[in-house]
CSV table of C-alpha atoms in Angstrom, one decimal:
chain,number,residue,atom,x,y,z
B,25,UNK,CA,101.4,70.9,185.9
B,26,UNK,CA,100.6,73.7,188.3
B,27,UNK,CA,100.7,77.3,187.3
B,28,UNK,CA,103.8,77.9,189.3
B,29,UNK,CA,106.0,75.0,188.1
B,30,UNK,CA,104.8,76.0,184.6
B,31,UNK,CA,106.2,79.6,184.6
B,32,UNK,CA,109.2,78.0,186.0
B,33,UNK,CA,109.9,76.0,183.2
B,34,UNK,CA,109.2,78.7,180.7
B,35,UNK,CA,111.6,80.8,182.4
B,36,UNK,CA,114.0,78.3,182.4
B,37,UNK,CA,113.6,77.9,178.5
B,38,UNK,CA,114.1,81.4,177.9
B,39,UNK,CA,117.1,82.0,179.9
B,40,UNK,CA,118.4,78.9,177.8
B,41,UNK,CA,117.8,80.5,174.8
B,42,UNK,CA,114.9,77.4,174.2
B,43,UNK,CA,111.6,77.8,172.2
B,44,UNK,CA,108.9,78.1,175.1
B,45,UNK,CA,107.6,74.4,175.9
B,46,UNK,CA,106.9,72.0,178.8
B,47,UNK,CA,109.6,69.7,180.7
B,48,UNK,CA,107.7,66.8,181.8
B,49,UNK,CA,110.8,65.3,183.4
B,50,UNK,CA,111.3,68.7,185.1
B,51,UNK,CA,107.7,68.7,186.7
B,52,UNK,CA,107.1,65.3,187.2
B,53,UNK,CA,110.8,64.1,188.5
B,54,UNK,CA,110.6,61.7,191.5
B,55,UNK,CA,113.3,60.4,193.8
B,56,UNK,CA,113.2,57.2,191.9
B,57,UNK,CA,113.2,59.1,188.2
B,58,UNK,CA,116.4,60.8,189.4
B,59,UNK,CA,118.4,57.4,190.7
B,60,UNK,CA,117.4,56.2,187.0
B,61,UNK,CA,118.9,58.8,185.8
B,62,UNK,CA,122.2,59.0,187.9
B,63,UNK,CA,122.2,55.3,187.1
B,64,UNK,CA,121.6,55.8,183.0
B,65,UNK,CA,124.7,58.1,183.0
B,66,UNK,CA,126.9,55.6,185.3
B,67,UNK,CA,126.0,52.7,182.3
B,68,UNK,CA,126.1,55.4,179.4
B,69,UNK,CA,129.8,56.3,180.6
B,70,UNK,CA,131.0,52.9,180.7
B,71,UNK,CA,129.8,52.1,177.6
B,72,UNK,CA,131.3,54.9,176.0
B,73,UNK,CA,134.7,54.4,177.4
B,74,UNK,CA,134.6,50.6,176.0
B,75,UNK,CA,133.0,51.7,172.6
B,76,UNK,CA,135.6,54.6,172.5
B,77,UNK,CA,138.7,51.9,172.5
B,78,UNK,CA,137.2,50.7,169.3
B,79,UNK,CA,137.2,54.1,167.4
B,80,UNK,CA,140.5,54.9,169.0
B,81,UNK,CA,142.0,51.8,167.8
B,82,UNK,CA,140.4,52.2,164.5
B,83,UNK,CA,141.5,55.8,163.6
B,84,UNK,CA,145.2,54.7,165.1
B,85,UNK,CA,146.0,51.7,162.8
B,86,UNK,CA,143.2,52.0,159.8
B,87,UNK,CA,145.2,53.9,157.5
B,88,UNK,CA,148.5,52.0,158.1
B,89,UNK,CA,146.8,48.8,158.0
B,90,UNK,CA,145.0,49.4,154.7
B,91,UNK,CA,148.4,50.7,153.0
B,92,UNK,CA,150.1,47.2,154.6
B,93,UNK,CA,147.3,45.0,153.4
B,94,UNK,CA,147.1,46.6,150.0
B,95,UNK,CA,150.6,47.7,149.4
B,96,UNK,CA,149.5,51.0,148.1
B,97,UNK,CA,149.7,54.0,150.2
B,98,UNK,CA,147.2,56.0,148.4
B,99,UNK,CA,144.4,53.4,149.4
B,100,UNK,CA,145.3,54.3,153.0
B,101,UNK,CA,143.2,57.7,152.8
B,102,UNK,CA,140.2,55.4,152.5
B,103,UNK,CA,140.4,54.4,156.4
B,104,UNK,CA,139.1,57.5,157.6
B,105,UNK,CA,136.5,57.9,154.7
B,106,UNK,CA,134.9,54.4,155.3
B,107,UNK,CA,135.1,55.0,159.1
B,108,UNK,CA,133.0,58.6,158.5
B,109,UNK,CA,130.5,57.2,156.4
B,110,UNK,CA,129.7,54.1,158.3
B,111,UNK,CA,129.2,56.5,161.1
B,112,UNK,CA,127.0,58.8,158.8
B,113,UNK,CA,125.1,55.9,157.6
B,114,UNK,CA,124.2,54.4,160.8
B,115,UNK,CA,122.8,57.8,162.6
B,116,UNK,CA,119.4,57.7,161.1
B,117,UNK,CA,118.6,54.0,161.1
B,118,UNK,CA,119.3,53.8,164.7
B,119,UNK,CA,117.6,56.8,165.5
B,120,UNK,CA,114.5,55.0,163.8
B,121,UNK,CA,115.2,52.1,166.3
B,122,UNK,CA,115.0,54.3,169.1
B,123,UNK,CA,111.7,56.2,168.0
B,124,UNK,CA,110.1,52.4,167.5
B,125,UNK,CA,111.8,50.6,170.6
B,126,UNK,CA,113.9,52.9,172.6
B,127,UNK,CA,117.3,54.0,173.2
B,128,UNK,CA,118.6,50.4,174.3
B,129,UNK,CA,117.9,48.5,171.7
B,130,UNK,CA,119.6,51.3,169.4
B,131,UNK,CA,122.5,51.4,171.3
B,132,UNK,CA,122.8,47.4,171.6
B,133,UNK,CA,122.1,47.2,167.9
B,134,UNK,CA,125.0,49.7,167.1
B,135,UNK,CA,127.7,48.2,169.4
B,136,UNK,CA,126.9,44.8,167.8
B,137,UNK,CA,127.7,46.1,164.4
B,138,UNK,CA,131.0,47.6,165.5
B,139,UNK,CA,131.7,44.2,167.2
B,140,UNK,CA,131.3,42.4,163.6
B,141,UNK,CA,133.2,45.2,162.1
B,142,UNK,CA,136.2,44.4,164.5
B,143,UNK,CA,136.2,40.9,163.3
B,144,UNK,CA,135.6,41.7,159.7
B,145,UNK,CA,138.6,43.9,160.1
B,146,UNK,CA,140.8,41.2,161.6
B,147,UNK,CA,139.4,38.7,158.9
B,148,UNK,CA,140.3,41.4,155.8
B,149,UNK,CA,144.0,41.6,157.0
B,150,UNK,CA,144.2,38.0,157.6
B,151,UNK,CA,143.4,37.0,154.3
B,152,UNK,CA,145.2,40.0,152.7
B,153,UNK,CA,142.1,41.2,151.1
B,154,UNK,CA,141.6,45.3,151.7
B,155,UNK,CA,138.2,45.8,150.7
B,156,UNK,CA,136.9,43.3,153.4
B,157,UNK,CA,139.3,45.4,155.7
B,158,UNK,CA,137.7,48.8,154.6
B,159,UNK,CA,134.2,47.2,154.9
B,160,UNK,CA,135.4,46.1,158.8
B,161,UNK,CA,136.5,49.7,159.2
B,162,UNK,CA,133.2,51.1,157.9
B,163,UNK,CA,131.3,48.9,160.5
B,164,UNK,CA,133.4,49.9,163.3
B,165,UNK,CA,132.6,53.4,162.5
B,166,UNK,CA,129.2,52.8,163.6
B,167,UNK,CA,130.6,53.0,167.1
B,168,UNK,CA,130.8,56.6,166.6
B,169,UNK,CA,127.4,57.0,166.0
B,170,UNK,CA,126.8,55.0,168.8
B,171,UNK,CA,128.6,57.4,171.0
B,172,UNK,CA,127.0,60.5,169.9
B,173,UNK,CA,123.7,58.8,170.1
B,174,UNK,CA,124.8,58.1,173.9
B,175,UNK,CA,125.3,61.5,174.6
B,176,UNK,CA,121.8,62.3,173.3
B,177,UNK,CA,120.4,59.4,175.5
B,178,UNK,CA,122.0,61.0,178.5
B,179,UNK,CA,119.4,63.7,178.1
B,180,UNK,CA,116.0,61.8,178.2
B,181,UNK,CA,115.6,61.8,181.8
B,182,UNK,CA,117.4,64.9,182.6
B,183,UNK,CA,115.4,67.7,183.9
B,184,UNK,CA,116.2,71.1,181.6
B,185,UNK,CA,118.8,72.4,184.0
B,186,UNK,CA,120.7,69.3,184.0
B,187,UNK,CA,120.8,68.3,180.4
B,188,UNK,CA,123.9,70.4,179.7
B,189,UNK,CA,125.8,68.8,182.7
B,190,UNK,CA,124.7,65.2,182.1
B,191,UNK,CA,125.4,65.5,178.2
B,192,UNK,CA,129.0,66.6,178.2
B,193,UNK,CA,129.7,64.2,181.3
B,194,UNK,CA,129.1,61.4,178.6
B,195,UNK,CA,130.7,63.3,175.7
B,196,UNK,CA,134.1,63.7,178.4
B,197,UNK,CA,134.0,59.9,178.7
B,198,UNK,CA,134.9,59.6,175.1
B,199,UNK,CA,138.2,60.9,176.0
B,200,UNK,CA,139.3,57.8,177.9
B,201,UNK,CA,138.7,55.7,174.6
B,202,UNK,CA,140.4,58.4,172.8
B,203,UNK,CA,143.5,58.2,174.6
B,204,UNK,CA,143.7,54.5,175.5
B,205,UNK,CA,142.9,53.0,171.9
B,206,UNK,CA,145.8,54.4,170.2
B,207,UNK,CA,148.1,53.2,173.0
B,208,UNK,CA,146.8,49.1,172.4
B,209,UNK,CA,149.0,49.3,169.2
B,210,UNK,CA,152.0,47.5,171.2
B,211,UNK,CA,150.1,45.0,173.2
B,212,UNK,CA,148.2,44.4,169.7
B,213,UNK,CA,151.1,43.7,167.8
B,214,UNK,CA,152.0,40.9,170.3
B,215,UNK,CA,148.3,39.6,170.0
B,216,UNK,CA,148.3,39.5,166.3
B,217,UNK,CA,151.6,37.6,166.3
B,218,UNK,CA,149.9,35.3,168.5
B,219,UNK,CA,147.1,34.2,166.0
B,220,UNK,CA,148.9,34.8,163.4
B,221,UNK,CA,147.6,37.9,161.6
B,222,UNK,CA,149.3,41.2,160.6
B,223,UNK,CA,150.6,42.4,163.8
B,224,UNK,CA,148.5,45.7,163.3
B,225,UNK,CA,145.4,44.1,163.1
B,226,UNK,CA,145.8,42.8,166.4
B,227,UNK,CA,144.6,46.0,168.1
B,228,UNK,CA,141.2,44.9,166.7
B,229,UNK,CA,140.9,41.9,168.9
B,230,UNK,CA,140.8,44.2,171.9
B,231,UNK,CA,138.3,46.5,169.9
B,232,UNK,CA,136.0,43.3,169.4
B,233,UNK,CA,136.1,42.4,172.9
B,234,UNK,CA,135.2,46.0,174.1
B,235,UNK,CA,132.7,46.4,171.8
B,236,UNK,CA,131.3,43.3,173.0
B,237,UNK,CA,131.5,44.2,176.5
B,238,UNK,CA,129.7,47.4,175.7
B,239,UNK,CA,127.0,45.6,174.0
B,240,UNK,CA,126.4,43.5,177.2
B,241,UNK,CA,126.9,47.1,179.4
B,242,UNK,CA,123.9,48.7,177.7
B,243,UNK,CA,121.8,45.5,177.2
B,244,UNK,CA,121.7,44.8,180.9
B,245,UNK,CA,122.2,48.5,182.5
B,246,UNK,CA,119.5,50.5,180.1
B,247,UNK,CA,116.6,49.1,182.0
B,248,UNK,CA,113.9,50.4,182.1
B,249,UNK,CA,115.0,52.2,178.6
B,250,UNK,CA,115.5,56.0,179.3
B,251,UNK,CA,113.3,57.1,176.4
B,252,UNK,CA,110.5,55.1,176.9
B,253,UNK,CA,110.2,56.0,180.6
B,254,UNK,CA,110.4,59.8,179.6
B,255,UNK,CA,107.8,59.3,177.0
B,256,UNK,CA,105.5,58.1,180.1
B,257,UNK,CA,106.2,61.2,181.9
B,258,UNK,CA,105.2,63.4,179.1
B,259,UNK,CA,102.1,61.5,178.7
B,260,UNK,CA,101.4,62.0,182.4
B,261,UNK,CA,102.2,65.5,182.0
B,262,UNK,CA,99.8,65.6,179.4
B,263,UNK,CA,96.8,64.3,181.3
B,264,UNK,CA,97.7,66.4,184.3
B,265,UNK,CA,97.7,69.8,181.9
B,266,UNK,CA,95.1,72.5,182.7
B,267,UNK,CA,92.0,72.6,180.8
B,268,UNK,CA,92.5,75.4,178.6
B,269,UNK,CA,90.0,78.7,179.3
B,270,UNK,CA,86.6,79.0,177.7
B,271,UNK,CA,88.0,82.3,175.8
B,272,UNK,CA,91.2,79.9,174.6
B,273,UNK,CA,88.9,77.4,173.4
B,274,UNK,CA,86.6,79.0,171.6
B,275,UNK,CA,89.2,81.0,169.8
B,276,UNK,CA,90.9,77.7,168.6
B,277,UNK,CA,87.6,76.0,168.0
B,278,UNK,CA,86.4,78.7,165.6
B,279,UNK,CA,89.7,78.1,163.9
B,280,UNK,CA,88.8,74.9,163.2
B,281,UNK,CA,91.3,73.4,165.7
B,282,UNK,CA,91.5,71.8,168.9
B,283,UNK,CA,93.3,73.8,171.6
B,284,UNK,CA,96.3,71.8,171.6
B,285,UNK,CA,96.8,71.8,167.9
B,286,UNK,CA,96.4,75.8,168.1
B,287,UNK,CA,99.0,76.2,170.8
B,288,UNK,CA,101.4,73.7,168.6
B,289,UNK,CA,100.8,75.5,165.6
B,290,UNK,CA,102.0,78.8,167.0
B,291,UNK,CA,105.6,77.8,167.2
B,292,UNK,CA,105.7,74.9,164.6
B,293,UNK,CA,107.2,76.9,162.3
B,294,UNK,CA,109.8,78.6,164.1
B,295,UNK,CA,110.7,75.2,165.9
B,296,UNK,CA,111.4,73.6,162.8
B,297,UNK,CA,113.7,76.5,161.4
B,298,UNK,CA,115.3,76.4,164.7
B,299,UNK,CA,115.9,72.9,164.4
B,300,UNK,CA,117.7,72.8,161.3
B,301,UNK,CA,119.6,76.0,161.6
B,302,UNK,CA,121.0,74.5,165.0
B,303,UNK,CA,121.8,71.1,163.0
B,304,UNK,CA,123.7,73.4,160.3
B,305,UNK,CA,125.7,75.3,163.2
B,306,UNK,CA,126.8,71.5,164.7
B,307,UNK,CA,127.7,70.4,161.1
B,308,UNK,CA,129.9,73.8,160.5
B,309,UNK,CA,131.9,72.9,163.7
B,310,UNK,CA,132.5,69.1,162.5
B,311,UNK,CA,133.8,70.6,158.7
B,312,UNK,CA,136.0,73.1,160.3
B,313,UNK,CA,137.5,70.6,162.9
B,314,UNK,CA,137.9,67.7,160.9
B,315,UNK,CA,139.3,69.8,157.6
B,316,UNK,CA,142.0,71.5,159.8
B,317,UNK,CA,142.5,68.3,162.1
B,318,UNK,CA,143.1,66.1,158.9
B,319,UNK,CA,146.0,67.8,157.2
B,320,UNK,CA,147.9,68.9,160.3
B,321,UNK,CA,150.2,65.7,160.2
B,322,UNK,CA,150.9,66.4,156.6
B,323,UNK,CA,151.4,70.4,157.6
B,324,UNK,CA,153.9,69.6,160.3
B,325,UNK,CA,155.6,66.9,158.4
B,326,UNK,CA,156.4,69.3,155.4
B,327,UNK,CA,157.6,71.8,157.9
B,328,UNK,CA,160.2,69.4,159.8
B,329,UNK,CA,158.0,67.8,162.2
B,330,UNK,CA,158.2,64.5,163.5
B,331,UNK,CA,156.0,61.6,164.1
B,332,UNK,CA,156.5,62.4,168.0
B,333,UNK,CA,155.4,66.0,167.0
B,334,UNK,CA,152.2,64.9,165.2
B,335,UNK,CA,151.5,62.6,168.0
B,336,UNK,CA,151.6,65.2,170.4
B,337,UNK,CA,149.8,68.0,168.6
B,338,UNK,CA,146.9,65.4,167.6
B,339,UNK,CA,146.9,64.3,171.4
B,340,UNK,CA,146.5,68.2,172.6
B,341,UNK,CA,143.7,68.6,169.8
B,342,UNK,CA,141.8,65.3,171.1
B,343,UNK,CA,142.2,66.9,174.8
B,344,UNK,CA,140.6,70.0,173.5
B,345,UNK,CA,137.5,68.0,172.0
B,346,UNK,CA,136.8,66.4,175.3
B,347,UNK,CA,138.5,66.8,178.1
B,348,UNK,CA,137.0,70.2,178.9
B,349,UNK,CA,133.4,69.2,177.6
B,350,UNK,CA,131.9,69.4,181.3
B,351,UNK,CA,133.2,72.9,181.4
B,352,UNK,CA,131.3,73.6,178.5
B,353,UNK,CA,128.5,72.0,179.8
B,354,UNK,CA,128.4,74.1,182.8
B,355,UNK,CA,128.7,77.1,180.7
B,356,UNK,CA,125.8,75.9,178.9
B,357,UNK,CA,124.0,75.8,181.9
B,358,UNK,CA,125.3,79.2,183.5
B,359,UNK,CA,125.3,81.4,180.3
B,360,UNK,CA,122.6,79.6,178.2
B,361,UNK,CA,123.1,77.7,174.9
B,362,UNK,CA,123.3,80.3,172.2
B,363,UNK,CA,125.8,82.5,174.4
B,364,UNK,CA,128.0,78.7,174.7
B,365,UNK,CA,127.6,78.4,171.1
B,366,UNK,CA,129.0,82.1,170.4
B,367,UNK,CA,131.8,81.3,172.8
B,368,UNK,CA,132.6,78.4,170.6
B,369,UNK,CA,132.6,80.4,167.2
B,370,UNK,CA,135.0,82.7,168.9
B,371,UNK,CA,137.0,79.8,169.9
B,372,UNK,CA,137.2,78.8,166.4
B,373,UNK,CA,137.8,81.9,164.7
B,374,UNK,CA,140.7,81.7,166.6
B,375,UNK,CA,142.0,78.8,165.8
B,376,UNK,CA,141.4,79.5,162.2
B,377,UNK,CA,143.5,82.9,162.5
B,378,UNK,CA,146.2,80.9,164.4
B,379,UNK,CA,146.4,78.1,161.8
B,380,UNK,CA,146.4,80.9,158.8
B,381,UNK,CA,149.6,82.8,160.4
B,382,UNK,CA,151.3,79.7,161.7
B,383,UNK,CA,153.8,79.1,158.7
B,384,UNK,CA,156.6,76.6,160.0
B,385,UNK,CA,155.8,77.3,163.7
B,386,UNK,CA,154.6,73.8,165.2
B,387,UNK,CA,153.8,75.8,168.5
B,388,UNK,CA,151.5,77.8,166.8
B,389,UNK,CA,149.6,74.9,165.1
B,390,UNK,CA,149.3,73.2,168.4
B,391,UNK,CA,147.6,76.2,169.9
B,392,UNK,CA,145.6,76.4,166.8
B,393,UNK,CA,144.6,72.7,167.1
B,394,UNK,CA,144.1,73.2,170.9
B,395,UNK,CA,141.6,76.1,170.1
B,396,UNK,CA,140.1,74.1,167.3
B,397,UNK,CA,139.1,71.4,169.8
B,398,UNK,CA,137.6,73.6,172.4
B,399,UNK,CA,135.7,75.7,170.1
B,400,UNK,CA,134.1,72.4,168.4
B,401,UNK,CA,133.3,71.1,171.8
B,402,UNK,CA,131.6,74.1,172.9
B,403,UNK,CA,129.4,74.5,169.8
B,404,UNK,CA,128.5,70.6,169.8
B,405,UNK,CA,127.7,70.4,173.8
B,406,UNK,CA,125.7,73.5,173.5
B,407,UNK,CA,124.2,72.7,169.9
B,408,UNK,CA,122.8,69.1,171.2
B,409,UNK,CA,121.4,70.4,174.3
B,410,UNK,CA,119.4,73.4,172.4
B,411,UNK,CA,118.5,70.6,169.5
B,412,UNK,CA,116.7,68.4,172.6
B,413,UNK,CA,115.1,71.9,174.3
B,414,UNK,CA,113.5,72.8,171.5
B,415,UNK,CA,112.5,69.6,169.9
B,416,UNK,CA,109.2,67.9,171.1
B,417,UNK,CA,109.9,64.6,173.3
B,418,UNK,CA,108.1,62.4,170.8
B,419,UNK,CA,110.4,63.1,167.7
B,420,UNK,CA,113.4,63.7,169.6
B,421,UNK,CA,115.5,60.7,168.6
B,422,UNK,CA,114.3,61.5,165.0
B,423,UNK,CA,116.2,64.6,164.6
B,424,UNK,CA,118.8,63.7,166.8
B,425,UNK,CA,119.8,61.1,164.6
B,426,UNK,CA,119.5,63.7,161.4
B,427,UNK,CA,121.8,65.8,163.1
B,428,UNK,CA,124.5,62.9,164.0
B,429,UNK,CA,124.2,61.8,160.2
B,430,UNK,CA,124.7,65.3,159.1
B,431,UNK,CA,127.5,66.0,161.2
B,432,UNK,CA,129.5,62.8,160.6
B,433,UNK,CA,128.6,63.3,156.8
B,434,UNK,CA,130.0,67.1,157.0
B,435,UNK,CA,133.2,65.7,158.7
B,436,UNK,CA,133.7,62.9,156.0
B,437,UNK,CA,133.3,65.4,153.1
B,438,UNK,CA,135.4,67.7,154.6
B,439,UNK,CA,138.1,65.9,155.4
B,440,UNK,CA,138.3,64.5,151.6
B,441,UNK,CA,138.0,67.9,150.3
B,442,UNK,CA,140.6,69.1,152.6
B,443,UNK,CA,143.3,67.0,151.0
B,444,UNK,CA,142.2,68.6,147.7
B,445,UNK,CA,142.5,72.1,149.0
B,446,UNK,CA,145.9,71.2,150.5
B,447,UNK,CA,147.2,69.7,147.5
B,448,UNK,CA,146.4,73.2,145.7
B,449,UNK,CA,147.7,75.5,147.9
B,450,UNK,CA,149.1,74.9,151.6
B,451,UNK,CA,147.8,75.3,155.2
B,452,UNK,CA,147.0,78.8,155.1
B,453,UNK,CA,144.8,78.4,151.7
B,454,UNK,CA,142.8,75.6,154.0
B,455,UNK,CA,143.0,78.2,156.7
B,456,UNK,CA,141.5,80.8,154.8
B,457,UNK,CA,138.4,78.2,153.3
B,458,UNK,CA,137.9,77.4,156.8
B,459,UNK,CA,137.4,81.1,157.6
B,460,UNK,CA,135.0,81.4,154.8
B,461,UNK,CA,132.8,78.7,156.1
B,462,UNK,CA,133.1,79.9,159.5
B,463,UNK,CA,131.5,83.1,158.5
B,464,UNK,CA,128.7,81.4,157.2
B,465,UNK,CA,128.2,79.2,160.0
B,466,UNK,CA,128.1,82.4,162.2
B,467,UNK,CA,125.5,83.8,159.9
B,468,UNK,CA,123.3,80.8,160.5
B,469,UNK,CA,123.8,80.9,164.6
B,470,UNK,CA,122.8,84.7,164.5
B,471,UNK,CA,119.6,83.6,162.7
B,472,UNK,CA,118.9,80.8,164.9
B,473,UNK,CA,119.2,83.5,167.9
B,474,UNK,CA,116.9,85.7,165.9
B,475,UNK,CA,114.2,82.9,165.2
B,476,UNK,CA,114.3,81.9,169.0
B,477,UNK,CA,114.0,85.6,170.0
B,478,UNK,CA,111.1,86.3,167.8
B,479,UNK,CA,109.4,82.8,168.7
B,480,UNK,CA,109.5,83.8,172.3
B,481,UNK,CA,108.3,87.5,171.7
B,482,UNK,CA,105.1,85.6,169.6
B,483,UNK,CA,104.3,83.3,172.3
């Protein structure tokens, strides 16, 4: 790497709020690599749309179908829990597969599990055994983990300056499946009646087909594997790295370390702290988003709302979560990773305040849910890019998988505890609790900014 290229990379990292480091894709990218990245984004976008159909279907009919099969409305609450548990459980195993064999095999494995889940859900509904149906919903939850993994896959071959754009574009594609999925209930009922299963289970026929297609798209399209290709670039960058000066080598040798080891240890502790803090900030955004969203339908119904009002409110919320993700990708590049996280926290604060004062006003609740989705989008897009920036390439899948697992688990736990809080008090009490969690998240974000700033000063 030339001195000029190294200076440019460090300046870019500093501007984005990242720890100092090298970006082999930035310095060694060729027209062939850039073309491969463009193709990778297209493949990931298509597979994300297909995978999203299963997610949208499971979230829209899972609770209703569980209640119908079990004959107990209380059982319906397990739908979101097992779905979230499936997503959380899959995060780290899929990351390990990516570490050893590449992103392609990890994405294909996840989509195949979701395909099996859709078939299992159909079977559980057909035989009238709700635990089998619940297992199927849990396996379909793996599709959510695949979506999270796909957004990180979009960064493997993306230069630093384009990571946020490429990641946010793949996230934006989730919108398509999230919108189409629930609208398959009607056609699914026709299919369900035709094949002799409960009408609501028919939607999982579409989900199974979509997951099978997503498997094929990833298997055929992700050749060569983006992560394995990025590793080769990193190896080339290491070979082309300038030899350290005699003074640096002597200093490192006197400390009993190789020059490379000495350089790594300068920021190793700060990097580990920053990685953990970034994951916590993302998890806080997930806690707020799931907790408030999960109880919104009940709050609206308790204040004279209708099913149509609930549907509109949730649609607006989903639009806030995904539709503007490219905008936050743009801001992440222009303002920086940390400033965009700050924007997200500000939006989340406004959402919590509106939820607290909403009372019986459905319009205020809808505004709160829109801002909640926007704040979540800003934090998760910028946070995912920041985690990628500050993590060495050779261990990125591990930390990305850990982030996805923590994010999914935080959402699952938040959804369950939100029900308890709502039962004890009301929507305003839930908003107060969300506000306290957000204060903690803001403190963690400030700690993260100070950690990165001090690391740059000491480098």
